[in-house]
mmCIF file of C-alpha atoms and ligand atoms in Angstrom:
data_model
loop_
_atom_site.group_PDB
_atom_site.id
_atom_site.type_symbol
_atom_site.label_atom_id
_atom_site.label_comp_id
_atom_site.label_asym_id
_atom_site.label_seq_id
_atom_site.Cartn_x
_atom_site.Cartn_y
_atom_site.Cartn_z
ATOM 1 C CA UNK K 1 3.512 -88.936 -124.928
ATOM 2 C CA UNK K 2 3.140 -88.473 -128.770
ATOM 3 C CA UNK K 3 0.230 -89.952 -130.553
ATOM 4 C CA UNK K 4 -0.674 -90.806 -133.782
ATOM 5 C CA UNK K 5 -1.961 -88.326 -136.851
ATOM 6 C CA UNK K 6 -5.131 -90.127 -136.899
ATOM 7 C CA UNK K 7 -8.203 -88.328 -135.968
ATOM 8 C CA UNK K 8 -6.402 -85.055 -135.472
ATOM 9 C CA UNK K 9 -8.706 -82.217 -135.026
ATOM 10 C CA UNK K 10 -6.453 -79.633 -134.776
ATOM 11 C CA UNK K 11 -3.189 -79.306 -137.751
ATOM 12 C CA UNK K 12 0.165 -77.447 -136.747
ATOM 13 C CA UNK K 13 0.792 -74.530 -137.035
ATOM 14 C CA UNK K 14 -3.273 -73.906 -137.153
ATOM 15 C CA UNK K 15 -3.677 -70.248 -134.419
ATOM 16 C CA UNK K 16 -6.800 -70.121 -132.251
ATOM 17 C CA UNK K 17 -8.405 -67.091 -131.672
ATOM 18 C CA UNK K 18 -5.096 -64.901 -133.027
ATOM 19 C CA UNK K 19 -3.375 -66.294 -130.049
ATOM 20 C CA UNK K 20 -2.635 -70.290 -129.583
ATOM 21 C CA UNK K 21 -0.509 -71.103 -131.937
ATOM 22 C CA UNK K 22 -0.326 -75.289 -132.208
ATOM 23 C CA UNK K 23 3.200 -76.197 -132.128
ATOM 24 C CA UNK K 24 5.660 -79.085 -133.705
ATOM 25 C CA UNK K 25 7.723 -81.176 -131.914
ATOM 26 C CA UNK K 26 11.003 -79.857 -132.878
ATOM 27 C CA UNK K 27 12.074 -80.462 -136.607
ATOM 28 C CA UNK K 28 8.866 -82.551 -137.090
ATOM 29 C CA UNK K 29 6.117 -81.762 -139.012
ATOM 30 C CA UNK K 30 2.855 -83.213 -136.719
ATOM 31 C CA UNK K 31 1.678 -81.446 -133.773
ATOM 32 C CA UNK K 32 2.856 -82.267 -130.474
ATOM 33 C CA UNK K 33 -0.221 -84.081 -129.441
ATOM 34 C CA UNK K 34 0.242 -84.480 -125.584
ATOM 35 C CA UNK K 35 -2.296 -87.206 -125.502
ATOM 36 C CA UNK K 36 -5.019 -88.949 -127.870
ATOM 37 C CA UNK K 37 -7.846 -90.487 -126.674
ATOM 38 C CA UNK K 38 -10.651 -92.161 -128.416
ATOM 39 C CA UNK K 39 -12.906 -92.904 -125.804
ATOM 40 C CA UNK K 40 -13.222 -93.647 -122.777
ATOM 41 C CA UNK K 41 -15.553 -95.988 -120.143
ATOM 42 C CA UNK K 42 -18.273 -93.629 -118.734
ATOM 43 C CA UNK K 43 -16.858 -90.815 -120.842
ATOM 44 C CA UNK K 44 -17.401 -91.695 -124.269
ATOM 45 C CA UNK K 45 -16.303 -88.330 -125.318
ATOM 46 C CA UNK K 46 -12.744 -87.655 -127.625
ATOM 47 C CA UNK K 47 -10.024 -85.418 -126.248
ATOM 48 C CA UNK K 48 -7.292 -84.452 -127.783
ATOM 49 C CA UNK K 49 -4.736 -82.139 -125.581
ATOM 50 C CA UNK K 50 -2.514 -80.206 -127.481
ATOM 51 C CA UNK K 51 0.943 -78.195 -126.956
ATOM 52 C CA UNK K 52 0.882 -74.385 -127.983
ATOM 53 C CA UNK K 53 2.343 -71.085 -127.650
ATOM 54 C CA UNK K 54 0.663 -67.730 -126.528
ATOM 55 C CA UNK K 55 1.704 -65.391 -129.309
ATOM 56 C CA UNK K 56 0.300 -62.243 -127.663
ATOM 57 C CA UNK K 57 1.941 -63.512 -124.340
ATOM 58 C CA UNK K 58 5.706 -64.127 -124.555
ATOM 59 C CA UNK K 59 5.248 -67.337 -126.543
ATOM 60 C CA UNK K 60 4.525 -68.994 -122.921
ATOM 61 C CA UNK K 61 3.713 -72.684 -123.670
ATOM 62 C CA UNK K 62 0.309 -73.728 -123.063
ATOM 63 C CA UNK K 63 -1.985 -77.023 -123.038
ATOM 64 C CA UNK K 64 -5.291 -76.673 -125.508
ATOM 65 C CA UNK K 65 -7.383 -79.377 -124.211
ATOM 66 C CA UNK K 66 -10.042 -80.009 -127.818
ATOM 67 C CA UNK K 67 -13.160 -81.736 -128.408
ATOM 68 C CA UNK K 68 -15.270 -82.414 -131.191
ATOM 69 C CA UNK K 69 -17.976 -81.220 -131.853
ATOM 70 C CA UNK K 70 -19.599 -84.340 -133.025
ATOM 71 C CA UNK K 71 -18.412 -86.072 -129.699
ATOM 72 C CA UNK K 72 -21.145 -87.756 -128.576
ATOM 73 C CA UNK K 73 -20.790 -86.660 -124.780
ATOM 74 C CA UNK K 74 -19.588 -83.016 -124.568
ATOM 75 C CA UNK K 75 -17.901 -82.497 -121.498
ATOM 76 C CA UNK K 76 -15.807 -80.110 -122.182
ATOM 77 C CA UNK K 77 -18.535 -77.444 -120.793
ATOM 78 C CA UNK K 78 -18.236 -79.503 -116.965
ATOM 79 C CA UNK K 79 -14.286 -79.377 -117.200
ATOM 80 C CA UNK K 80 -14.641 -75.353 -118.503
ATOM 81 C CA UNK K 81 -16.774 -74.740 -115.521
ATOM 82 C CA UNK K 82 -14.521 -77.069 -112.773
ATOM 83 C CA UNK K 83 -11.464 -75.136 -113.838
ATOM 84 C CA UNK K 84 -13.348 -71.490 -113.451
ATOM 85 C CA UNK K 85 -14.336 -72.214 -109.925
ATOM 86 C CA UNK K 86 -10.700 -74.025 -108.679
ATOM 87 C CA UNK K 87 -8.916 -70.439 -110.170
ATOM 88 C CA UNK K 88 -6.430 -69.429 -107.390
ATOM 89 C CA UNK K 89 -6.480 -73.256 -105.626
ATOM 90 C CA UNK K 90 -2.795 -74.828 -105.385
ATOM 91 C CA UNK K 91 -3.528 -77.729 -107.264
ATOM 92 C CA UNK K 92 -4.951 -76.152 -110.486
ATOM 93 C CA UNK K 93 -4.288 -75.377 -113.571
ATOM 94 C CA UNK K 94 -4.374 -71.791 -114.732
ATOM 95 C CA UNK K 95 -7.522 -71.359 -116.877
ATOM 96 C CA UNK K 96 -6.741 -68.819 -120.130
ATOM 97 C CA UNK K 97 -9.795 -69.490 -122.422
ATOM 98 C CA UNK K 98 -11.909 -71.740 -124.212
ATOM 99 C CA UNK K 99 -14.400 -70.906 -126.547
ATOM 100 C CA UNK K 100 -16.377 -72.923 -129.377
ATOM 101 C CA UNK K 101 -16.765 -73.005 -133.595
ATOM 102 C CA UNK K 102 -18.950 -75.197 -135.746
ATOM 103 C CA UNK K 103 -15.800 -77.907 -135.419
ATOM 104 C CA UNK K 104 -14.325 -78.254 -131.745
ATOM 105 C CA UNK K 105 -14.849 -76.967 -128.555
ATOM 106 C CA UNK K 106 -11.683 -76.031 -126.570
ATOM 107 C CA UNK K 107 -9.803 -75.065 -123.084
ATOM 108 C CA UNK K 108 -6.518 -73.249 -123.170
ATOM 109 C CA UNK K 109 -5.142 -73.969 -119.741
ATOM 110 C CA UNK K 110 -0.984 -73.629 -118.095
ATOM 111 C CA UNK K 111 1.184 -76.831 -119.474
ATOM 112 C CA UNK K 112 2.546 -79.258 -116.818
ATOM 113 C CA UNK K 113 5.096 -81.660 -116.482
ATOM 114 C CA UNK K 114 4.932 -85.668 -116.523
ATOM 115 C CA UNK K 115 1.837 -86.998 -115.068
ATOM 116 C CA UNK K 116 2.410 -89.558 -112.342
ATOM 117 C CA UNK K 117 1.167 -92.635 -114.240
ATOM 118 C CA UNK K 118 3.890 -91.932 -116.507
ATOM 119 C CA UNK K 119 6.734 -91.108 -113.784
ATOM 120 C CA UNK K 120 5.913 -94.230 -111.934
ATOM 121 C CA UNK K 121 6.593 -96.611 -114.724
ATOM 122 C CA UNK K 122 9.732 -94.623 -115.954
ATOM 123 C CA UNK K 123 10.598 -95.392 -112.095
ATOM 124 C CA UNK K 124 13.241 -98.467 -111.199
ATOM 125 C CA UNK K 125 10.926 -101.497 -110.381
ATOM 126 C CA UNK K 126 7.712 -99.495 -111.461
ATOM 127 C CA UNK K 127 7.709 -97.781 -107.597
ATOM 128 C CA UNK K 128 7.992 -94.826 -105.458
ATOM 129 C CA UNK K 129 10.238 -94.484 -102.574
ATOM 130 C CA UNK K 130 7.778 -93.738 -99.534
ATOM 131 C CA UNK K 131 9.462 -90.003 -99.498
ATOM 132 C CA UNK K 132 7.951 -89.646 -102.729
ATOM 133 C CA UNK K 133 5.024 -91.401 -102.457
ATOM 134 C CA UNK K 134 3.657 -89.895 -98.833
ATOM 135 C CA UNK K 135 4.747 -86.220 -100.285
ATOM 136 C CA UNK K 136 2.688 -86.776 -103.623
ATOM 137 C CA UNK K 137 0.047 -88.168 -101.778
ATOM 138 C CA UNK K 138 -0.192 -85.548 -99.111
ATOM 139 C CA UNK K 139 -0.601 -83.461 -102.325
ATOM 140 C CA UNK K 140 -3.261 -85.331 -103.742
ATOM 141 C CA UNK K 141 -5.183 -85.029 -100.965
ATOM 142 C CA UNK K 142 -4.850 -81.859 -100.942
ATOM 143 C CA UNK K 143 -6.421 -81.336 -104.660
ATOM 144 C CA UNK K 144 -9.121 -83.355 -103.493
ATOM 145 C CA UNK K 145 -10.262 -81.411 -100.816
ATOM 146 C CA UNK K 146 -9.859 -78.371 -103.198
ATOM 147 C CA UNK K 147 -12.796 -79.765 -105.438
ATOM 148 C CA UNK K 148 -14.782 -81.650 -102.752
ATOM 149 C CA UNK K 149 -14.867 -77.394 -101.147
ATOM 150 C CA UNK K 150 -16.084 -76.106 -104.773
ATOM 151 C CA UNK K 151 -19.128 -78.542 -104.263
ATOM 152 C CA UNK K 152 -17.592 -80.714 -106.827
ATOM 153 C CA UNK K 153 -15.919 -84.902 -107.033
ATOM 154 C CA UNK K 154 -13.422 -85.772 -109.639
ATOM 155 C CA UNK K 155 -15.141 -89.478 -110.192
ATOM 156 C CA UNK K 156 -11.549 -90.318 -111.587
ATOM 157 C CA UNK K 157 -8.711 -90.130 -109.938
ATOM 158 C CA UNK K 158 -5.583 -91.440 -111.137
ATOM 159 C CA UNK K 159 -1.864 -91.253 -111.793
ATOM 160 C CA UNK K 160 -2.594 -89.628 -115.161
ATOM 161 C CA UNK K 161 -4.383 -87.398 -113.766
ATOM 162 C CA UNK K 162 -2.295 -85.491 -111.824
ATOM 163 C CA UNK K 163 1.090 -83.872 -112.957
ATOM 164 C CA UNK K 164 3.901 -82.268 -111.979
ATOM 165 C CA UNK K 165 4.547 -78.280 -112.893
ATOM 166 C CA UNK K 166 7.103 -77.736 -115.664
ATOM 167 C CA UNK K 167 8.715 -74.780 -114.259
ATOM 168 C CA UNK K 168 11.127 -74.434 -111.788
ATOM 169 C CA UNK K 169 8.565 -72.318 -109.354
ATOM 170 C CA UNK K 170 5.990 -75.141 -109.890
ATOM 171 C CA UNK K 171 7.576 -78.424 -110.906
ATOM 172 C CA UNK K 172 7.256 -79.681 -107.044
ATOM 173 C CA UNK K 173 3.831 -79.146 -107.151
ATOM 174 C CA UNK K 174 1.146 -81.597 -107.957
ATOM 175 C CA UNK K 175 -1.587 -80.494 -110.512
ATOM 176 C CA UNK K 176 -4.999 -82.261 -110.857
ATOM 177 C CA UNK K 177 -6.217 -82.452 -114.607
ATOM 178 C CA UNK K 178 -9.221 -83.900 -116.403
ATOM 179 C CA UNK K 179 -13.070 -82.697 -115.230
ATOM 180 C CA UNK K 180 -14.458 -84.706 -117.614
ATOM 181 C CA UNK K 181 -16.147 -87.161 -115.096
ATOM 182 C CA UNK K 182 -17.093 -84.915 -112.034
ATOM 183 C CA UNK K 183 -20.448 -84.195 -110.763
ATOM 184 C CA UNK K 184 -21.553 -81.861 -108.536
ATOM 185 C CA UNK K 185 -22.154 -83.599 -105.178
ATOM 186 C CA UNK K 186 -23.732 -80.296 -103.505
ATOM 187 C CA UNK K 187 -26.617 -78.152 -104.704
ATOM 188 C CA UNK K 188 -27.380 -74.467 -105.160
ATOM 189 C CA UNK K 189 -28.116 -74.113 -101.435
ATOM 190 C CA UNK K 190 -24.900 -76.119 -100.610
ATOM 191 C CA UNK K 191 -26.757 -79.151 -99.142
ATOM 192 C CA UNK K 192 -25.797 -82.506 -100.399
ATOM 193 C CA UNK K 193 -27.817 -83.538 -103.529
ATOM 194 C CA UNK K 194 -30.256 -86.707 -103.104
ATOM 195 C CA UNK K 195 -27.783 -89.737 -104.052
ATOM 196 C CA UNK K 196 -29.426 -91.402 -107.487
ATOM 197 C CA UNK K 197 -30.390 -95.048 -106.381
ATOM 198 C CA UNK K 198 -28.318 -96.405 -109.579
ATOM 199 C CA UNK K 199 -25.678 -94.798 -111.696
ATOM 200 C CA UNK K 200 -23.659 -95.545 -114.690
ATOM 201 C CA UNK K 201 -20.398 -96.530 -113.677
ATOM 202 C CA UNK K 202 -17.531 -93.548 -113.862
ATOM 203 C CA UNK K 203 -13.967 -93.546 -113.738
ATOM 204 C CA UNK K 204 -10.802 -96.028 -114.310
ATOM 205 C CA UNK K 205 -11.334 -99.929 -112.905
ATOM 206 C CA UNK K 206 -7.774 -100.075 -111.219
ATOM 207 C CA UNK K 207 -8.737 -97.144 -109.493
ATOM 208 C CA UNK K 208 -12.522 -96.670 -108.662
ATOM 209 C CA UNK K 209 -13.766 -97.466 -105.553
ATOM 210 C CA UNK K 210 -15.994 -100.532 -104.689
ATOM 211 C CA UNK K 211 -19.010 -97.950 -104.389
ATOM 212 C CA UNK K 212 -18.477 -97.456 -108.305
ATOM 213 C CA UNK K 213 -18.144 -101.122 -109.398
ATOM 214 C CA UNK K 214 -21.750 -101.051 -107.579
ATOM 215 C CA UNK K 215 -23.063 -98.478 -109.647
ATOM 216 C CA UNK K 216 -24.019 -96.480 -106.887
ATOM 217 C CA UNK K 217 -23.894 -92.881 -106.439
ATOM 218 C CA UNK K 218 -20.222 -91.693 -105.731
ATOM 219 C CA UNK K 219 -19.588 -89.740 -102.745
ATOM 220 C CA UNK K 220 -16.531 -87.551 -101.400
ATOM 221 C CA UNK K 221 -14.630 -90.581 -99.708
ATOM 222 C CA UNK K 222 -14.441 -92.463 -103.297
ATOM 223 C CA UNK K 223 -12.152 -89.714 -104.701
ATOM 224 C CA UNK K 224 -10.226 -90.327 -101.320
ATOM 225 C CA UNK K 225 -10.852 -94.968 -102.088
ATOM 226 C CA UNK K 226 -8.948 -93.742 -105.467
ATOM 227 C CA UNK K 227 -6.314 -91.697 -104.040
ATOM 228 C CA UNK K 228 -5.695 -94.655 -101.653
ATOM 229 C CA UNK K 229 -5.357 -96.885 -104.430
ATOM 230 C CA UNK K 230 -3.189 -94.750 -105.871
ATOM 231 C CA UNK K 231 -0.949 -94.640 -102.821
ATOM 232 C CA UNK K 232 -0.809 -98.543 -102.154
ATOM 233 C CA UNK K 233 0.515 -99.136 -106.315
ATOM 234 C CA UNK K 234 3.000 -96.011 -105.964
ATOM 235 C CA UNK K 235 4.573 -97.959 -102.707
ATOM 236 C CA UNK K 236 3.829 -101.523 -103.581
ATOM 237 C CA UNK K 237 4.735 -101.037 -107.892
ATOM 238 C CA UNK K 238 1.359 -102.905 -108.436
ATOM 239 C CA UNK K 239 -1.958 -103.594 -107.102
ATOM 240 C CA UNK K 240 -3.607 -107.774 -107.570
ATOM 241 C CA UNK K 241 -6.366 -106.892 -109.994
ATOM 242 C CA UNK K 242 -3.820 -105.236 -112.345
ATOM 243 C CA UNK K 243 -4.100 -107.325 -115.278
ATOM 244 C CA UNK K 244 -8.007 -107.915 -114.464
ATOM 245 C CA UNK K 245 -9.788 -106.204 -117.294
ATOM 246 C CA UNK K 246 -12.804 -107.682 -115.912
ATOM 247 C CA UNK K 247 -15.000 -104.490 -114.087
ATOM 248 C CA UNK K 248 -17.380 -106.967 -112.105
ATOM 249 C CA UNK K 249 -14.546 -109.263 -110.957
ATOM 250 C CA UNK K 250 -12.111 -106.265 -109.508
ATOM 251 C CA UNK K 251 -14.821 -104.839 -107.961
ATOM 252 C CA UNK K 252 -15.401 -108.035 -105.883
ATOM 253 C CA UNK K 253 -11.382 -108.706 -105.628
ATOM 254 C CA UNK K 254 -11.288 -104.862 -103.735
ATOM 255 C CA UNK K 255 -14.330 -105.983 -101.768
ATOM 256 C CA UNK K 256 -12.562 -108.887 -100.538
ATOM 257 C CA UNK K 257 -8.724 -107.037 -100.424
ATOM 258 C CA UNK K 258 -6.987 -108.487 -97.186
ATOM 259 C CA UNK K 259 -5.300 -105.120 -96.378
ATOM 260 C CA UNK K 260 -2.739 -107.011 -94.084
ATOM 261 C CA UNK K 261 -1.955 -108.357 -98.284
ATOM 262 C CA UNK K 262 -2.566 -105.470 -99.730
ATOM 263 C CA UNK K 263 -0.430 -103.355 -97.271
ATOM 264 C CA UNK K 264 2.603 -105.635 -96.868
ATOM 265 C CA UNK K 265 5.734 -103.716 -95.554
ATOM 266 C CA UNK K 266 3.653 -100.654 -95.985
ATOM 267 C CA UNK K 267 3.363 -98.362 -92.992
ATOM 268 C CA UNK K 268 0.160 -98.998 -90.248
ATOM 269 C CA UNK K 269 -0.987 -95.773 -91.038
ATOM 270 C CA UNK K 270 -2.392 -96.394 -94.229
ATOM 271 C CA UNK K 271 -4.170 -99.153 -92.388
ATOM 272 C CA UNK K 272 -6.181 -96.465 -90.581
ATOM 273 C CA UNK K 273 -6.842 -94.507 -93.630
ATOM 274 C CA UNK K 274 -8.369 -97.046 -95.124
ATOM 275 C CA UNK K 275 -10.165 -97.798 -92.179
ATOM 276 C CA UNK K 276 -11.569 -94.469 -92.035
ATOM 277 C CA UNK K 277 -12.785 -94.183 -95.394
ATOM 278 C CA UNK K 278 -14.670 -97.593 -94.416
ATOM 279 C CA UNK K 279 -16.579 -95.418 -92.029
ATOM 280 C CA UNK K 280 -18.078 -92.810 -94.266
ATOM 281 C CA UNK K 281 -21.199 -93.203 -96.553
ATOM 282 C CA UNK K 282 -22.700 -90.890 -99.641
ATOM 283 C CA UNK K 283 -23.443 -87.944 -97.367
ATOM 284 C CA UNK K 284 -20.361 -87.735 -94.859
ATOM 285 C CA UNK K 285 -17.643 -85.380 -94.835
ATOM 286 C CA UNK K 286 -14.558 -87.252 -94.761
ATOM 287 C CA UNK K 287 -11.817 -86.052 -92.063
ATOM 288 C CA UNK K 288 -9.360 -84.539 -94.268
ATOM 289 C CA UNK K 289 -7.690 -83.513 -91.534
ATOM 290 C CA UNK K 290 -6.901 -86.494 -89.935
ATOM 291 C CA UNK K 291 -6.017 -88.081 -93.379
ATOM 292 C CA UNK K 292 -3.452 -85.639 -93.598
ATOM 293 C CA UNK K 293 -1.955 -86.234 -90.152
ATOM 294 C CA UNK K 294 -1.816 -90.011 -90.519
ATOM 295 C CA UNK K 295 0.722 -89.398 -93.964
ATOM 296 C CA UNK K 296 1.953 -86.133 -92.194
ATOM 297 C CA UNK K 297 3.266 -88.795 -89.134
ATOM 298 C CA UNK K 298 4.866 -91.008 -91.923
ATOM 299 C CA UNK K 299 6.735 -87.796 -93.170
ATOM 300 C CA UNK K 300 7.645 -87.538 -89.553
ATOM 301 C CA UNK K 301 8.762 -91.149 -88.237
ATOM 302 C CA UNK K 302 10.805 -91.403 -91.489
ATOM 303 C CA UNK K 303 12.820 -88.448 -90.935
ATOM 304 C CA UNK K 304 11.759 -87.137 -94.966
ATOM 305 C CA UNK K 305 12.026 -83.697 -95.218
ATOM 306 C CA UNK K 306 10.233 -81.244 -97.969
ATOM 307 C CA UNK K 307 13.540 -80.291 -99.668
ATOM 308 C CA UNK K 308 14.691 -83.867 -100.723
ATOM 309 C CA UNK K 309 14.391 -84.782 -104.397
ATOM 310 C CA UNK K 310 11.277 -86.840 -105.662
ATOM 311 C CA UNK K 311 12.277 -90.020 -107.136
ATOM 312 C CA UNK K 312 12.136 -88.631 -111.041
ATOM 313 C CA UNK K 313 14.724 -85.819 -109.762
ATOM 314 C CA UNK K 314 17.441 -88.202 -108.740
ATOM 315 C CA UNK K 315 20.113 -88.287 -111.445
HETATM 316 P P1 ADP Q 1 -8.692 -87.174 -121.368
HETATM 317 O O1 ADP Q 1 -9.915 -86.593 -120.750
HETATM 318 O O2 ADP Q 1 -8.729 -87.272 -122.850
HETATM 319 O O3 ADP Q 1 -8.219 -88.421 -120.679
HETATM 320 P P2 ADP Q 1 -6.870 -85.660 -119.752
HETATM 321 O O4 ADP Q 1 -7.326 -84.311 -119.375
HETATM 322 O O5 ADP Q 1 -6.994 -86.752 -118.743
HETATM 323 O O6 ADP Q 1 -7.550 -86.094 -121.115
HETATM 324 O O7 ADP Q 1 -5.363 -85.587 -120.204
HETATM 325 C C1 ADP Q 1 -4.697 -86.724 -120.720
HETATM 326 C C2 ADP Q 1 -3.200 -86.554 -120.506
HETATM 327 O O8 ADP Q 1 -2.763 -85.362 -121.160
HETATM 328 C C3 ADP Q 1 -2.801 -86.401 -119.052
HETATM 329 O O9 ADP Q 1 -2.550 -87.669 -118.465
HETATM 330 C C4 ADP Q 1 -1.554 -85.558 -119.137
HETATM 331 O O10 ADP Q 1 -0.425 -86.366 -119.360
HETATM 332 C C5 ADP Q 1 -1.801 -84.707 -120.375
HETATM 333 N N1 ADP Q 1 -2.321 -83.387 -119.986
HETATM 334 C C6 ADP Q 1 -3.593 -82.997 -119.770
HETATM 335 N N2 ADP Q 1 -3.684 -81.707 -119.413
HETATM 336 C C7 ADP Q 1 -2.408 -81.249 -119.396
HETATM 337 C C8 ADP Q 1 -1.789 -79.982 -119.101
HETATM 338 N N3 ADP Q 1 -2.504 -78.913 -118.725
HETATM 339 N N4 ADP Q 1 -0.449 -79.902 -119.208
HETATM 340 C C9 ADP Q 1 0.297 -80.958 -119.562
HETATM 341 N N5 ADP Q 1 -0.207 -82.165 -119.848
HETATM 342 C C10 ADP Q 1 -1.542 -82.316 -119.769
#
């Protein structure tokens, strides 16, 4: 997506460090500004993620993810030191830099491809096939136990927040972006941190689980509430509260969801996942295993196989 020139912090052509060189959408002359954010709930901050080339390194494209320094959350600094710690996981991004100067604070990180938010409504009727949606998902889940074994939770998971690789060695696999929002759920002796007895609420309403419409502390099986979610609108093309701006009055229509509803037509194993999360409180461990083999048996008892396209790779 292309933005607008407004509130730019960083001009084409401009080189960071003698080596990221911010680059033009072909012929044009405004920087190819992957995405433009003002603020967000919970976040507050402004990012800005930018396309540029590595001109010690081949030219190989890159994504500069910027903040200003006047930004009245920084959290640049939590995403720096996520990335750092997921270096060598499947699901992340390669980390190349970041540094700071009296104007913005940045992250130089691999580019991706489309993020899922955006494939899904480019998709016929807004929706995944299951194929697609069970094989992203199994992905997802995936990603989220990477950070959840780093001692970390995302706090917003969402189609936008995951993307698919842009070469052809990693444009099958699913990448999980944006730190901004997680929190440490563990502390230096790995035990599980004392849950706060109120928090601010974090993340995305379609998305967030009821335990963040609460304002309760977030555990490990909310990232997992999202990625369910997230599953349910990539097979169904929608979920009720959609057009429900209203943060008080989702979190009650989730609350009272009648999965049978919710689930229509979907397969009964996504029944159980939900009805495992439903189990766990702050300080379980969820059973990522077991998540994985109730969409591993849909993979199975629909015959989908690894190889076949994803829905955005059909001609
Ligand atoms: P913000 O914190 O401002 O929401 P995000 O990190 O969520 O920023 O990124 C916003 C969007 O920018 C994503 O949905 C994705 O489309 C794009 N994006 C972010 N990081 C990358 C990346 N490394 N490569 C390609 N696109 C990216």
């Amino acid at each position: 997506m292309t933005s607008s020139s407004e509130g730019e912090i960083l001009q084409v052509g401009q080189v960071i460090r003698e080596r990221w060189k911010i680059v033009s959408l072909s012929g044009e002359n405004y920087c190819r500004i992957i995405s433009f954010q003002k603020a967000k709930i919970g976040g507050g901050g402004f990012g800005e993620i930018y396309e540029a080339t590595d001109v010690q390194n081949h030219h190989e494209r890159v994504a500069i993810k910027v903040e200003s320094s006047k930004a009245t959350k920084q959290v640049l600094k939590m995403e720096v030191a996520v990335l750092r710690r997921l270096q060598g996981k499947k699901h992340a991004c390669k980390f190349y830099g970041c540094g700071r100067n009296d104007k913005f604070n940045y992250l130089v990180m691999s580019l991706q491809g489309k993020n899922l938010a955006d494939l899904r409504r480019e998709a016929p009727k807004q929706c995944f096939n299951l194929s697609t949606a069970v094989r992203v998902g199994l992905q997802i889940l995936n990603g989220i136990r990477e950070i959840h074994s780093i001692g970390f939770l995302h706090r917003d998971v969402k189609p936008s927040n995951f993307a698919m690789g842009r070469t052809s060695q990693t444009m099958r696999n699913v990448y999980m972006l944006d730190f901004g929002l997680a929190r440490q759920y563990l502390n230096a002796k790995g035990e599980i941190r004392s849950p706060r007895s109120a928090a601010g609420f974090r993340g995305t309403v379609r998305y967030a689980a009821v335990t963040a419409h609460k304002n309760k502390e977030m555990g490990r099986q909310d990232d997992l509430w999202s990625l369910f979610y997230m599953l349910t609108e990539f097979l169904q093309g929608q979920l009720p509260w959609r057009k429900i701006k209203d943060k008080d009055e989702v979190g009650k229509m989730k609350e009272e969801a009648d999965l049978n509803a919710l689930l229509d037509d979907c397969p009964n194993e996504l029944h159980l996942f939900a009805a495992h999360l439903k189990t766990l409180g702050y300080a379980d461990t969820p059973d990522y295993n077991y998540l994985e083999s109730l969409l591993n048996k849909i993979v199975k008892d629909n015959d989908i196989s690894w190889e076949e396209p994803y829905d955005w790779e059909l001609g």
